């Protein structure tokens, strides 16, 4: 609940890694004891180990540099603990006693705008590792979302929820053997087939225009206007959104393209689009949908009009559709990929770039749900980029899991809301923010694929990712 607090005993990753090294024979017992003695003081506590226990006397054979298992790793740990127990500088205490004896500290808020979901040890262990890497985290997490929605909609027995919890556990998202992976997929498919009802196919009716939907083409720009919306699409850049207005929210476009030269800083001298995808294979040129496209219009009843085009790429075609809901002033973007060849890389799409002239830089913020009460993160003077690579092996620094499928960007007066469909594609979200003199850059994107040491090549044939945009005061 909002305002809840939790007492914390801090776990020191340096301490538990030193104990691991001792167990593996890479660190002498005297060295570890001398290091721990540097923390010895009345009332001071040190959590000597807070890592995995199953790693001792066992190796999963993931890395070429893994030390050979030497019998007696638990025996080394036993000898260390006995030595500490007889050393007058130390005393073993229960966690409850450690909490009782520690002085009360000020309350801390661990999360920040730059790191909304704090993780253990190192940035490489961010949410993307379990959301959009692995063998096919996106597909299996999307299936889990569909199952969860189906269970919530009915009086499901505890056994179904327990099975979903097992299938959604992190152990199936990283390193896993072929046999275990095959068994996992069978269990996941069986549960989904049993609890998720078939989804009906909605028929669409053709409609090119009407009194509330006016299209106008001027060169390479296609303009749309209705009573509540105004949108400009760039036909030379794959139907990228040049500008989007919600007329009852602002007389300026809230999102769109920032053309080359918008910022004085040469490192930001590029075109920043809205509504496109970028696929970046490691060590290769990126693939995008920013190429000339001739769209066609279709309708879905009297209140919705669609703009659709197909973009050819090196890996296969990509269908791109914009749907404009006139009654709800909702703009939806859908990408459908026909890429049959398995590949590895980052696939980031649905980029939403704020137009800085429409917002107050001093009150910028974003808001989302991270599994509990919605959280608001105020953007200050420090910039960050969740999509920045940690290393050549790990493609992202941080991510938002979007378990509830929404993210809001804006200031104290205006908000743009991004909504996704986790049961269709459980994408993660990433933000890039850069404050500048008298202006700023703020963009959100969805990530369908990232890579790290757990990543396996996967095909994207039929992958469909959708997001919708609304705005409010």
mmCIF file of C-alpha atoms in Angstrom, residues 202-207 298-306 321 323:
data_model
loop_
_atom_site.group_PDB
_atom_site.id
_atom_site.type_symbol
_atom_site.label_atom_id
_atom_site.label_comp_id
_atom_site.label_asym_id
_atom_site.label_seq_id
_atom_site.Cartn_x
_atom_site.Cartn_y
_atom_site.Cartn_z
ATOM 1 C CA UNK A 202 -13.540 -8.828 -35.188
ATOM 2 C CA UNK A 203 -14.732 -7.948 -38.670
ATOM 3 C CA UNK A 204 -13.990 -4.465 -40.021
ATOM 4 C CA UNK A 205 -16.153 -2.417 -42.352
ATOM 5 C CA UNK A 206 -14.594 -0.260 -45.036
ATOM 6 C CA UNK A 207 -14.849 3.511 -44.637
ATOM 7 C CA UNK A 298 -9.769 1.662 -44.207
ATOM 8 C CA UNK A 299 -12.485 2.022 -41.608
ATOM 9 C CA UNK A 300 -13.765 0.051 -38.656
ATOM 10 C CA UNK A 301 -17.321 1.315 -38.185
ATOM 11 C CA UNK A 302 -18.322 4.936 -37.968
ATOM 12 C CA UNK A 303 -15.958 6.027 -35.203
ATOM 13 C CA UNK A 304 -12.600 4.550 -36.242
ATOM 14 C CA UNK A 305 -10.401 5.123 -39.281
ATOM 15 C CA UNK A 306 -7.142 3.373 -40.096
ATOM 16 C CA UNK A 321 -1.213 0.399 -38.929
ATOM 17 C CA UNK A 323 -5.985 3.523 -35.930
#
